[in-house]
Each structure stands twice: as structure tokens, then as C-alpha cells.
Short mmCIF file of C-alpha atoms and ligand atoms in Angstrom, two decimals:
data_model
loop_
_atom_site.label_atom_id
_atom_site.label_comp_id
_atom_site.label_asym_id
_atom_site.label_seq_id
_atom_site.Cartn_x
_atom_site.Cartn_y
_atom_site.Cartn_z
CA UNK G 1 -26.38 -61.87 32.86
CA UNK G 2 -27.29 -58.26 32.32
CA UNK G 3 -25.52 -57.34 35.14
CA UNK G 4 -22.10 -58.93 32.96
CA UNK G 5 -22.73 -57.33 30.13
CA UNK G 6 -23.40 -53.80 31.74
CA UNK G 7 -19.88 -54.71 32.87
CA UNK G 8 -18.37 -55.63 29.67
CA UNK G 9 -19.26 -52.37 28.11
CA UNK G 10 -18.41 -49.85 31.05
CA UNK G 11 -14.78 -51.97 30.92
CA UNK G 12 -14.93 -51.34 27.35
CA UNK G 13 -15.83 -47.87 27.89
CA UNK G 14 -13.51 -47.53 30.58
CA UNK G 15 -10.37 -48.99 28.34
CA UNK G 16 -11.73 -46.59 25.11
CA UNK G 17 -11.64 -43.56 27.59
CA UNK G 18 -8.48 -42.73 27.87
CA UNK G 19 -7.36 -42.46 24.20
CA UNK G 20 -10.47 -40.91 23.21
CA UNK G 21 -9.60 -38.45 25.81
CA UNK G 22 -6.18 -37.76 24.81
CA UNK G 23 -6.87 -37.90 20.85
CA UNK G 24 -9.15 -34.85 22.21
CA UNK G 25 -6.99 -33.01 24.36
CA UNK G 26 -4.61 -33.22 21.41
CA UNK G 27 -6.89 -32.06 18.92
CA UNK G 28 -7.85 -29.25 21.51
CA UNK G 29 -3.99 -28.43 21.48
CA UNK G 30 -3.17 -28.51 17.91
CA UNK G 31 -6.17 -26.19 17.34
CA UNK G 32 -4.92 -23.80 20.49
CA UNK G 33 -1.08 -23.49 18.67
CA UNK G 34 -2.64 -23.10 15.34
CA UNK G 35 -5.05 -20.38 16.67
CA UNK G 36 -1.96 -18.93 18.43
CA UNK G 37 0.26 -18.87 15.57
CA UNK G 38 -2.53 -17.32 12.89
CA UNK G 39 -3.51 -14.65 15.57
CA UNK G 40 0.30 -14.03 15.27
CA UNK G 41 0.76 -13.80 12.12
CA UNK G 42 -2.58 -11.16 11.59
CA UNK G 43 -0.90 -9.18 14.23
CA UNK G 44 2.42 -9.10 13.43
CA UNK G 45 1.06 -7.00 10.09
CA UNK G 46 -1.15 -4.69 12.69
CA UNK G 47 1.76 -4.31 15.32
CA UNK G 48 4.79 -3.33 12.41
CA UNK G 49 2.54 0.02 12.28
CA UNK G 50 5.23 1.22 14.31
CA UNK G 51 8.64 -0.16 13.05
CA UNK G 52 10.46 -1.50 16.07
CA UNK G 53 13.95 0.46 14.72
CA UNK G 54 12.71 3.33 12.90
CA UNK G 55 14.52 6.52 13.64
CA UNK G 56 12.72 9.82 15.09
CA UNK G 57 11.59 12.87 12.60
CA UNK G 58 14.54 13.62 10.80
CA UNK G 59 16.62 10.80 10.88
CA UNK G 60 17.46 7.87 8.76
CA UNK G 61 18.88 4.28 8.83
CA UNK G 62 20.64 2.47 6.06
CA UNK G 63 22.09 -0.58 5.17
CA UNK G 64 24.41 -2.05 7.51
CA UNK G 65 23.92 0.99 9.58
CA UNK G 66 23.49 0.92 13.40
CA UNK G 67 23.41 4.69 14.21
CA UNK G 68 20.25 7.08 13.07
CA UNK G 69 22.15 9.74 10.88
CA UNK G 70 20.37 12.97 10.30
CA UNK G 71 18.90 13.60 6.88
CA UNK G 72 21.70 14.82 4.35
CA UNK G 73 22.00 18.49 3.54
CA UNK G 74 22.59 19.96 0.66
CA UNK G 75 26.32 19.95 1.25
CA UNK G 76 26.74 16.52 2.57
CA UNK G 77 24.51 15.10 -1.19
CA UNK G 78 26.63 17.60 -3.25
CA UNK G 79 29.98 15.63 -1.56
CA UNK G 80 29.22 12.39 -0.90
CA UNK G 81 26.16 11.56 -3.53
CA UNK G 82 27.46 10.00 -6.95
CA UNK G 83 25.08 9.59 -9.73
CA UNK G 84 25.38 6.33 -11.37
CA UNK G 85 22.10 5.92 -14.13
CA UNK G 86 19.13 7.50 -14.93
CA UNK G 87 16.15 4.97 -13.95
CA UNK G 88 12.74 7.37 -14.15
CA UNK G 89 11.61 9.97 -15.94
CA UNK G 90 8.76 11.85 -14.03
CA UNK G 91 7.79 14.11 -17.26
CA UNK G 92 7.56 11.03 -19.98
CA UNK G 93 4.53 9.64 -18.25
CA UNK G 94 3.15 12.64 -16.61
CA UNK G 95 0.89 13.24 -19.41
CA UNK G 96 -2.19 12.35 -17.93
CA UNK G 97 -1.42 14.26 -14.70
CA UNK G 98 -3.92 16.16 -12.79
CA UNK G 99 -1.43 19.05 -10.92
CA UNK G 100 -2.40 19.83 -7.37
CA UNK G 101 -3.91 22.80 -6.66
CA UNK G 102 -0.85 25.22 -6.40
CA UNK G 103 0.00 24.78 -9.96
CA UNK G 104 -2.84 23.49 -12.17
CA UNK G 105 -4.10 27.03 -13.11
CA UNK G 106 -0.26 27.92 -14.82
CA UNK G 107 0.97 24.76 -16.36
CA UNK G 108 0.38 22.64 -18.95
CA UNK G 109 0.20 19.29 -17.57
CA UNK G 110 3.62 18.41 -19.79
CA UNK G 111 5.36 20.45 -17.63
CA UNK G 112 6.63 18.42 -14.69
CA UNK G 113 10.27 17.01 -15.83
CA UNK G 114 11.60 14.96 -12.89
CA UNK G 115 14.66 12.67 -13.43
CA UNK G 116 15.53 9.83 -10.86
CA UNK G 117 19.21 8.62 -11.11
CA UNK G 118 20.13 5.43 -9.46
CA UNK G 119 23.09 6.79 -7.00
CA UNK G 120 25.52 6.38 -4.69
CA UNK G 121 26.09 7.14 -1.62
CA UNK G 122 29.23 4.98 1.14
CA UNK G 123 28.62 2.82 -1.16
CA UNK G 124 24.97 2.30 -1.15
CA UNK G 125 22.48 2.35 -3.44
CA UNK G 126 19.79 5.38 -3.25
CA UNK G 127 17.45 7.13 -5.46
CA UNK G 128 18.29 10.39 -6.34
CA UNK G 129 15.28 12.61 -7.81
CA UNK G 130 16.03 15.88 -9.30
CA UNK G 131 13.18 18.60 -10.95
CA UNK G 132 14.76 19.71 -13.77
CA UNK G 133 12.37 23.28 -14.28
CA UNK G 134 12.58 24.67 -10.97
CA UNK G 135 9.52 27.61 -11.71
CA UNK G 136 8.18 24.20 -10.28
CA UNK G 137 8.66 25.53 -6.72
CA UNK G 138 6.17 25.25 -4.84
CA UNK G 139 4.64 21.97 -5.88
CA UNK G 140 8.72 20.44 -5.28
CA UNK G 141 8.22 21.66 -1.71
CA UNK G 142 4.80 20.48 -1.06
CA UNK G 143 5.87 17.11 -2.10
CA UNK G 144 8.75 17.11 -0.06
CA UNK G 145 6.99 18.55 2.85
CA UNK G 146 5.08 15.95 2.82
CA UNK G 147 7.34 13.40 2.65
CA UNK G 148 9.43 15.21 5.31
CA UNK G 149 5.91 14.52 7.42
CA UNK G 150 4.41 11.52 6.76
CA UNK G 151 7.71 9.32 6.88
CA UNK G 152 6.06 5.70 8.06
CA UNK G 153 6.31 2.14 6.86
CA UNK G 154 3.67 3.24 4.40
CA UNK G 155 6.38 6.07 2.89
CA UNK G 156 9.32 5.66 0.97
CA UNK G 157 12.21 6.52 2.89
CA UNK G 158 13.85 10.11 3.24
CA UNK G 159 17.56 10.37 3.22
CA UNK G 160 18.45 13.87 2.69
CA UNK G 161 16.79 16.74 0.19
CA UNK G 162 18.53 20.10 -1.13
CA UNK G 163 15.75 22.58 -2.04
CA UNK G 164 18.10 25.06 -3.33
CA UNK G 165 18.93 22.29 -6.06
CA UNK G 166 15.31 20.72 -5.74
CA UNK G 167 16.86 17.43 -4.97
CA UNK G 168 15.77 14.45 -3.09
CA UNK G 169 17.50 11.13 -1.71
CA UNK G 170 15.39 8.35 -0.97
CA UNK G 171 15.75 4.99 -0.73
CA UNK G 172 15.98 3.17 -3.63
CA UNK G 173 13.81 -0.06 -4.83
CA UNK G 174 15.12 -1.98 -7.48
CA UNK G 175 12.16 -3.74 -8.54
CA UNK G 176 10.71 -0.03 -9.33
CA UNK G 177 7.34 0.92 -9.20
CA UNK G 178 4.24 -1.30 -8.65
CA UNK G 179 3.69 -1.66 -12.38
CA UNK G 180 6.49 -3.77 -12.88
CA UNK G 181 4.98 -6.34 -10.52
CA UNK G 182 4.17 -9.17 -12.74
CA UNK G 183 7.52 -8.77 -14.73
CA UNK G 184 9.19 -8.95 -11.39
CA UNK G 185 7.10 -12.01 -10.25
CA UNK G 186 7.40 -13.79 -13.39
CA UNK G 187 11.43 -14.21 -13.35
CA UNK G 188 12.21 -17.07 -12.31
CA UNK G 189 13.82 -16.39 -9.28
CA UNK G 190 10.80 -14.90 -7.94
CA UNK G 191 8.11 -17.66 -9.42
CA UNK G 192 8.17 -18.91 -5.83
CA UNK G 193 6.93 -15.99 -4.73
CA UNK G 194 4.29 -15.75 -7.23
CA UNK G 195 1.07 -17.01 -4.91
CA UNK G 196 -2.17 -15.76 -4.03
CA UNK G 197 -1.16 -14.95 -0.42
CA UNK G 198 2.14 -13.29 -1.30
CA UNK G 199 -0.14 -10.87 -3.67
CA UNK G 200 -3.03 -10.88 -1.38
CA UNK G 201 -0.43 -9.14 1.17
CA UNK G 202 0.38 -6.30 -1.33
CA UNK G 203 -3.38 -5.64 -1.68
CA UNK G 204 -3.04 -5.82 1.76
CA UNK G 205 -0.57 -3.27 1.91
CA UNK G 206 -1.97 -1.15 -1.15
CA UNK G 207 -4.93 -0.51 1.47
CA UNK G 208 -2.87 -0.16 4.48
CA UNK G 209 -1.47 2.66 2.59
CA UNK G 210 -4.72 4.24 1.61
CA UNK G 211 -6.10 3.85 5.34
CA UNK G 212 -2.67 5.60 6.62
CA UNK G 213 -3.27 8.46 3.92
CA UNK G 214 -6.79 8.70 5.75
CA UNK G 215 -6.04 8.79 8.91
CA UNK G 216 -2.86 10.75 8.72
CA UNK G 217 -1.37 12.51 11.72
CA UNK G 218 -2.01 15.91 9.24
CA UNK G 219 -5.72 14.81 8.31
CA UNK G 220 -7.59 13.17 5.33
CA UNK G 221 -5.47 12.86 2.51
CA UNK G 222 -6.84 12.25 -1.20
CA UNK G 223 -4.57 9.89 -3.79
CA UNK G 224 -5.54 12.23 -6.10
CA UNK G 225 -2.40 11.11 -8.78
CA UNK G 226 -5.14 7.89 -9.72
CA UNK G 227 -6.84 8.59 -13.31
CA UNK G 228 -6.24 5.04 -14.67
CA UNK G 229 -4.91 1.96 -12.96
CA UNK G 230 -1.26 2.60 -14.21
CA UNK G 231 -1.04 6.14 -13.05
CA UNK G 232 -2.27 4.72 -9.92
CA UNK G 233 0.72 1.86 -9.51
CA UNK G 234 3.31 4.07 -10.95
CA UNK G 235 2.74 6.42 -7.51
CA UNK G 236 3.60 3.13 -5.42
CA UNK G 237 7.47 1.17 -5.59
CA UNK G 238 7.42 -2.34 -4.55
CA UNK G 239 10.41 -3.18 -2.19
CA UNK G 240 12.55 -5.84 -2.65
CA UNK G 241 10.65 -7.80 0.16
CA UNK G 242 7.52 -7.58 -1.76
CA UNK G 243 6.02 -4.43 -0.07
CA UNK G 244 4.22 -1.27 -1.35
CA UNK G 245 5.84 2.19 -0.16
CA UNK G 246 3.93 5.48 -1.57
CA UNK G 247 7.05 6.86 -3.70
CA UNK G 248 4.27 10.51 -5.24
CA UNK G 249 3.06 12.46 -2.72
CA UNK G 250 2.48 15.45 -4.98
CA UNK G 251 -1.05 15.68 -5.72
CA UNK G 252 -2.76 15.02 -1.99
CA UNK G 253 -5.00 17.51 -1.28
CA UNK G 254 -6.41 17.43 2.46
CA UNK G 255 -9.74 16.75 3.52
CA UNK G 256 -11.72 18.66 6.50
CA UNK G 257 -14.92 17.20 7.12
CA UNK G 258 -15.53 19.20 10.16
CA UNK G 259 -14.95 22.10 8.69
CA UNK G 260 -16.72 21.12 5.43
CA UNK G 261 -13.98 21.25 2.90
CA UNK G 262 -13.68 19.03 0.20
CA UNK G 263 -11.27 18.59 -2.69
CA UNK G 264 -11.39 18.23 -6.52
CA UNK G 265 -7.83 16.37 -8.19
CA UNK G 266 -7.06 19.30 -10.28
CA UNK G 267 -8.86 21.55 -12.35
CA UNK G 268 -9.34 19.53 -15.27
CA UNK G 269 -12.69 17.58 -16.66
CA UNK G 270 -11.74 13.69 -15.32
CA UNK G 271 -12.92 11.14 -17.82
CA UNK G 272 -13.15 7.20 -18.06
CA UNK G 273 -14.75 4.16 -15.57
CA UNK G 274 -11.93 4.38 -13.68
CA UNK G 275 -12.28 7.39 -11.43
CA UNK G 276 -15.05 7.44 -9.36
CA UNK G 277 -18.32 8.53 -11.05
CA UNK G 278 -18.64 11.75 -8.34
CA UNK G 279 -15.18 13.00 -10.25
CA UNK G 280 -16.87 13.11 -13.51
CA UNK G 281 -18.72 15.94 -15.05
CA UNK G 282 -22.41 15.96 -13.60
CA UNK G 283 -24.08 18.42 -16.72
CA UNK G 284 -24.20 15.89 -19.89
CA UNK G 285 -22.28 16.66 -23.06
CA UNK G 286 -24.36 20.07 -23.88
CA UNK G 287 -22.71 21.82 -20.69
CA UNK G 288 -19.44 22.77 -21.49
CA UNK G 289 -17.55 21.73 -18.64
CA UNK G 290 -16.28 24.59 -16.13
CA UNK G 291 -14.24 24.08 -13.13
CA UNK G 292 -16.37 26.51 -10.98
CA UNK G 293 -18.72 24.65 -11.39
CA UNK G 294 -17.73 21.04 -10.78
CA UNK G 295 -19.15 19.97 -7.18
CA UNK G 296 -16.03 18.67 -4.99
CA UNK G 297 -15.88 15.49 -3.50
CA UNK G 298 -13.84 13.47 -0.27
CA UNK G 299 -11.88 10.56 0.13
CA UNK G 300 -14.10 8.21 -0.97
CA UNK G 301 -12.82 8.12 -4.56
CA UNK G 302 -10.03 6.21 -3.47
CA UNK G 303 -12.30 3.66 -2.11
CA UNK G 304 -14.22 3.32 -5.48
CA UNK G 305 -10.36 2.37 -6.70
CA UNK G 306 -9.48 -0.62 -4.70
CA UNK G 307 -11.48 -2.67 -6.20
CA UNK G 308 -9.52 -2.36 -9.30
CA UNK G 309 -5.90 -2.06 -7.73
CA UNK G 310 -6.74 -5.16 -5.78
CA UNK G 311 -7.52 -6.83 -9.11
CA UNK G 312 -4.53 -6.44 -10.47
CA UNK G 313 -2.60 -7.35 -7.94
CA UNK G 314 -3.82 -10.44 -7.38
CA UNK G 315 -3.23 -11.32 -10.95
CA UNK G 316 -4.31 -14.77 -11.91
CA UNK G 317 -2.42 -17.73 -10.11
CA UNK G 318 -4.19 -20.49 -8.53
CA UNK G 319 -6.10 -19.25 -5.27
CA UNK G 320 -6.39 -15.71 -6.44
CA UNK G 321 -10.30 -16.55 -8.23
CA UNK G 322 -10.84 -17.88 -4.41
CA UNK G 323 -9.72 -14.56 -2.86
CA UNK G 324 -11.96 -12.63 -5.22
CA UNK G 325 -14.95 -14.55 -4.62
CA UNK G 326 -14.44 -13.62 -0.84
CA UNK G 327 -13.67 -10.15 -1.60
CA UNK G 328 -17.05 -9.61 -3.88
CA UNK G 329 -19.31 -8.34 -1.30
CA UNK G 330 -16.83 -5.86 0.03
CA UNK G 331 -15.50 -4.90 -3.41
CA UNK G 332 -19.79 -4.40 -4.24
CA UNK G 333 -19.51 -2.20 -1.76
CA UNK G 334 -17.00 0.32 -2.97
CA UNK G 335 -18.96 0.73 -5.94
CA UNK G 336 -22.15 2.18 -4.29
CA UNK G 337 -22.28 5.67 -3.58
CA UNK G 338 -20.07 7.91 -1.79
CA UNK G 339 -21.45 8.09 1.28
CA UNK G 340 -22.33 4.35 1.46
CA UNK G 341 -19.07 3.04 0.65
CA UNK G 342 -17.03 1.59 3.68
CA UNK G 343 -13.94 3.46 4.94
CA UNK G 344 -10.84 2.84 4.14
CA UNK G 345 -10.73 0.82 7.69
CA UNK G 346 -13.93 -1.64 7.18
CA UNK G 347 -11.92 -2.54 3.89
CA UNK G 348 -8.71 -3.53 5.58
CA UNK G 349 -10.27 -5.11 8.51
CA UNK G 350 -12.61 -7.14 5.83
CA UNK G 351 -8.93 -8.05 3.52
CA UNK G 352 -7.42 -8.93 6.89
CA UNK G 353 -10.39 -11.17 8.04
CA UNK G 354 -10.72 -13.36 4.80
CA UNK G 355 -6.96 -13.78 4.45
CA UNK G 356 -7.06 -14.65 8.07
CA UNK G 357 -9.73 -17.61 7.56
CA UNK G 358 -8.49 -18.30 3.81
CA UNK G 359 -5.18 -19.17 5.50
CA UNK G 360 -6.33 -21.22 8.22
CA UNK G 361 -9.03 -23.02 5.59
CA UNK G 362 -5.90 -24.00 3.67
CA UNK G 363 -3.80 -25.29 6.83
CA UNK G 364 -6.65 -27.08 8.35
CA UNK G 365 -7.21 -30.06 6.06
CA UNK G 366 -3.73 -31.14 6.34
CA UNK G 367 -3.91 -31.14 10.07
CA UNK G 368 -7.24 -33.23 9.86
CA UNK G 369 -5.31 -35.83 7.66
CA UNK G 370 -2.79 -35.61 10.23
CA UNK G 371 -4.74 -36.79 12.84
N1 ATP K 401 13.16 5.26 -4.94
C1 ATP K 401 13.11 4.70 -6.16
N2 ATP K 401 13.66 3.49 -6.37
C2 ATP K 401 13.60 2.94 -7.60
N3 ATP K 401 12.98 3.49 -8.66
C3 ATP K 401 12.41 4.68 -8.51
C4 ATP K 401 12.45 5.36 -7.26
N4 ATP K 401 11.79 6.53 -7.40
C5 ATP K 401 11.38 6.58 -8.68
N5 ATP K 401 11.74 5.49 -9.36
C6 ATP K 401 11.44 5.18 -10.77
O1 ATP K 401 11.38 6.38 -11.49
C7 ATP K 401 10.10 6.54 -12.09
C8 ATP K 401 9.72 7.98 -12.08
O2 ATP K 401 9.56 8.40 -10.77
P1 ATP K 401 9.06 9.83 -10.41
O3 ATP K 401 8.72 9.81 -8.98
O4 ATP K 401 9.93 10.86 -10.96
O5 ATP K 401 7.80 9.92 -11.32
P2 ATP K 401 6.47 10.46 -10.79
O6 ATP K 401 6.74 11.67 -9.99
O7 ATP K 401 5.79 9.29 -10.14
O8 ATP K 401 5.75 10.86 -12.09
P3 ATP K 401 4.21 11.08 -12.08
O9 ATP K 401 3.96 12.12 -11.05
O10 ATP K 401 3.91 11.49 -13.46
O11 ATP K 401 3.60 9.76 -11.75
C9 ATP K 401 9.17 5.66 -11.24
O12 ATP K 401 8.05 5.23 -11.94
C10 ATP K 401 10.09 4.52 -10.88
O13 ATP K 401 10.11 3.57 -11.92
C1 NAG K 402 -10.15 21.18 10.11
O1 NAG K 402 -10.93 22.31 10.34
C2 NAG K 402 -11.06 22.66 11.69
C3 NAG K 402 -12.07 23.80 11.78
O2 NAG K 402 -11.80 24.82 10.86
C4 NAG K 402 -9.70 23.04 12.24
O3 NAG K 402 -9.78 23.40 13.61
C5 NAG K 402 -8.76 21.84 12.07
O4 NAG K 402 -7.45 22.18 12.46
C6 NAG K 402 -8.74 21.39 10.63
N1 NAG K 402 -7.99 20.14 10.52
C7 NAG K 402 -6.98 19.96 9.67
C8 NAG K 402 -6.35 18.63 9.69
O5 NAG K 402 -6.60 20.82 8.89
#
């Protein structure tokens, strides 16, 4: 009798086996190819570091373009570039702006008229920027310097530049800078678009950017063009695949820890919560305020910023309360002090991290109902 029964349920066992088994293995699977295609998808962000048909130093691609052409001279823009409409006014909103260091000590901070004409060139579209007061010299070929040098996925891109005319062609992005990002997102063409993870990627990319300025092949640079949160997004143009590019690269000043060098953004007393509280005057209200004697600081201003960039672009749709909750701790962080704020690295490794698990959190359900 026992010996039946013992029977029974190893034949039952025996039967149940087999589909348990392969419910398992399948389980096992679907997890593997999920796994697979997340991993994928958080590397293919990593691995486009290096675009796969870029051109060297000095050479562009555009359009429908095969060939790398060099950059346009001055002749080849004076032929062959047509100016269609004025779309940006450097000088209107450069009220605010804190000069770099080769200028600050002349000028006014009025002083900076730039004028960006929507152009044309074999019938493309391209952004032509012109400096309209050339005694503006030698902050026109700093910036273009280093756009000449840090040309990356992180950089708009450089078509041609005349500095006897202190003209530059880049391309152009007609969704404009990064302040027009909700406009953009609201139309309804792009509502689609408008989701947490789309605008968790351009935070994404806002810090990508800010880690690339960091770790630049010339060194540490500072966003130092960042007083309030729109000075900050009018330095950055939003593609028309819903990246960030760095468009200003005027006001950078370089970092040297090694050789213990540290930077101020201009010369100026910095005021508000927005800039980072080592930027603003240390000696109360009874000190006057004197550049000489306003202690420099590093890179870690920019890190105080993310925090509020980030906000904004995540903007409110449904899932982007969820990303902030994750981000707290890490956004806590670049509050603290300078030196125990995390680099510019632990930040995008951290955004990169949460969207990864976020994403497969929001995947995974359905798969369980699935099975
Ligand atoms: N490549 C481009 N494509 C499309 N729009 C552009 C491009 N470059 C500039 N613009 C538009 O022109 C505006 C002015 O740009 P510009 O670079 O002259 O100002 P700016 O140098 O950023 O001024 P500031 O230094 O005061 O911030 C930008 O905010 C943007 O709206
Ligand atoms: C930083 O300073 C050191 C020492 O003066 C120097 O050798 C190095 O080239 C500097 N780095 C940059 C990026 O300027």
C-alpha cells in the first residue's frame, strides 16, 4: 500500500517534471534576452562615445554626404554660404554674463553682440554666427579654438570659421537651444516623445556633457556661462533627435589640480541659490566685495548644478516623480561641500544605473503576466 502510493506520487512527479522544467528553462531564457537586450541598450549610450562615422580633426560630414570635406575657409563661406534669417541674438540675453578671463577687466558685460542667421549652404541648412564688434578678438578665438578642439558627440558641429570676418558655421538645430524644450515637447507632434525616459536621456546627456568637459583631452574644464538655470540651457541646443550638444564654449576656464590652479567665472560678485555657495562672496554684506580677494574654486560648481538642470528636464509627466525619488540620494549629494560632492563620473554612472533598473522594473511585470 505505501509502496503504491510512493509510486503514485514519483509518477506524478515524474509527469509534472518536465513542464516545470521547461516553464523554467524558459523563464531562465526570457530573463537571459532581456538581460542581453538592457545591457545593450546601457551600452550602446557608453560605446557612441566615439561616433562610428565621425570625421578626423578638421573635417566635417553633412547631410546626405558620404565624403569628410574639410572645414570651409573663409573663401569657400563668403561663396557658397547664403544667409537666410536671423534666429539668435547673443547680446539680447547676455546681460547676466560673466566674461572669461581675457576680457572681463575691459568690457561691460553688454558688450558681446553675436548674431546667428539660419543659412545656407548646397542647399543645407547651417547656423551661421557672426560677432558683430570685433575689439572682441580674443574671446571670438578662444571660443572657436575650442570648438576647433573639443569637436565630439558632446559639441556642436564645426563646418567652417573665417576669423578675419569672425564667422562661424555650425550645424544648425532647429528646435534651438535647451530652453525651448518643453515648447518643443508639448507640440503635438512631439507629445509622443514627451516621457520620463525620453527626458531622463537628456539629463543623461546634460551630464555626459559635463563629465566630457571634465575629462577633456585639454584638461578640467569649468561651465562657467551657468548663473541661473536659463543661462545654463541657453549654452546647450537640443538636436532634432532629442540630444544635448554644448553650442557656448566661451567662458571655460581650465582647471589644474596638479599644479594647484583653480578658476573664478569672471571677475564679478556671483549672487543667488543657484551657483554654488563656494562662488559667492565669503565676507558678509560689511566687506565690500573685491575680486582679489575672492578665494577660487574647481569644477565642482557644476556638480552643485545638476541637480537643478536635471529638474527641469525631467519636467513633470508621469514617471518623472519616480526618477526623482531615485535620484534624491545622489542629487543630496551634490549639495554637500565641494570636496565631498561626487564627480562628474559617480553622477553619470548613478543616472545610468537607475535608468538601467527603472527600465527593466517597468518591462518586467509585463513579462511576469506573460508567463
Ligand atoms: N547651431 C544653432 N542652431 C540653431 N539655433 C542656434 C544655433 N546656434 C545658436 N542658435 C540660437 O541662437 C541663440 C543665440 O546663440 P549664441 O550662441 O549667439 O548666444 P550665446 O553665445 O549663447 O549667448 P550667451 O553667451 O549670452 O549665452 C541661441 O540661444 C539659439 O537659440
Ligand atoms: C597642469 O600643470 C602641470 C604642472 O604645471 C603641467 O605639466 C600640465 O601640462 C598642466 N595640464 C594642463 C591640462 O594644462
Amino acid at each position: 500500500m505505501k509502496k503504491k502510493s510512493y509510486d503514485i506520487k514519483s509518477g506524478i512527479m515524474q509527469k509534472l517534471t518536465p513542464p516545470v522544467l521547461f516553464l523554467l528553462l524558459v523563464v531562465l531564457l526570457v530573463n537571459l534576452v532581456l538581460y542581453q537586450f538592457f545591457s545593450n541598450v546601457y551600452f550602446s549610450y557608453d560605446q557612441a562615445n566615439i561616433e562610428p562615422n565621425s570625421c578626423s580633426h578638421g573635417y566635417f560630414r553633412l547631410g546626405i554626404l558620404k565624403n569628410c570635406l574639410p572645414w570651409l575657409s573663409c573663401e569657400a563661406m563668403k561663396r557658397e554660404v547664403r544667409k537666410l534669417k536671423l534666429v539668435g541674438e547673443g547680446a539680447v540675453k547676455r546681460g547676466s554674463r560673466q566674461l572669461t578671463s581675457f576680457s572681463s577687466s575691459i568690457l561691460s558685460p553688454q558688450q558681446q553682440p553675436c548674431e546667428v542667421f539660419l543659412s545656407e549652404w548646397k542647399e543645407n541648412k547651417v547656423a551661421l554666427s557672426q560677432l558683430t564688434k570685433p575689439q572682441l578678438e580674443e574671446d571670438f578665438i578662444h571660443g572657436l579654438q575650442m570648438l576647433k578642439s573639443l569637436q565630439s558627440k558632446y559639441v556642436v558641429k564645426l563646418f567652417g570659421y573665417c576669423e578675419e570676418e569672425f564667422m562661424v558655421l555650425t550645424e544648425y538645430h532647429p528646435f534651438g537651444s535647451l530652453n525651448n524644450l518643453n515648447d518643443i515637447l508639448n507640440l503635438p507632434k512631439y507629445k509622443n516623445s514627451n516621457t520620463w525616459y525620453n527626458r531622463f536621456l537628456l539629463a543623461i546627456d546634460y551630464v555626459s556633457i559635463i563629465h566630457y568637459l571634465h575629462n577633456s583631452p585639454l584638461g578640467t574644464f569649468v561651465m562657467c556661462d551657468s548663473s541661473d538655470l536659463d543661462k545654463v540651457l541657453s549654452q546647450y541646443l537640443l538636436t532634432s533627435s532629442f540630444h544635448v550638444v554644448v553650442n557656448d564654449l566661451d567662458a571655460l576656464p581650465l582647471v589644474n589640480k596638479s599644479a594647484g590652479q583653480l578658476i573664478k567665472c569672471g571677475h564679478q560678485e556671483l549672487q543667488g541659490n543657484f551657483v554654488a555657495p563656494e562662488q559667492l562672496w565669503p565676507y558678509g554684506k560689511t566687506t565690500p566685495f573685491a575680486d582679489s580677494l575672492m578665494p577660487p574654486y574647481d569644477e565642482m560648481t557644476d556638480i552643485w548644478k545638476i541637480p537643478d538642470v536635471s529638474n527641469f528636464l525631467l519636467g513633470e509627466v508621469d514617471g518623472s516623480d519616480l526618477v526623482r525619488f531615485h535620484l534624491f540620494d545622489i542629487h543630496v549629494a551634490c549639495k554637500k561641500s565641494p570636496a565631498e560632492r561626487p564627480s562628474a563620473q559617480m553622477v553619470l554612472d548613478t543616472y545610468r544605473k537607475i535608468l538601467a533598473s527603472l527600465v527593466r522594473e517597468s518591462v518586467m511585470p509585463r513579462t511576469k503576466d506573460m508567463l
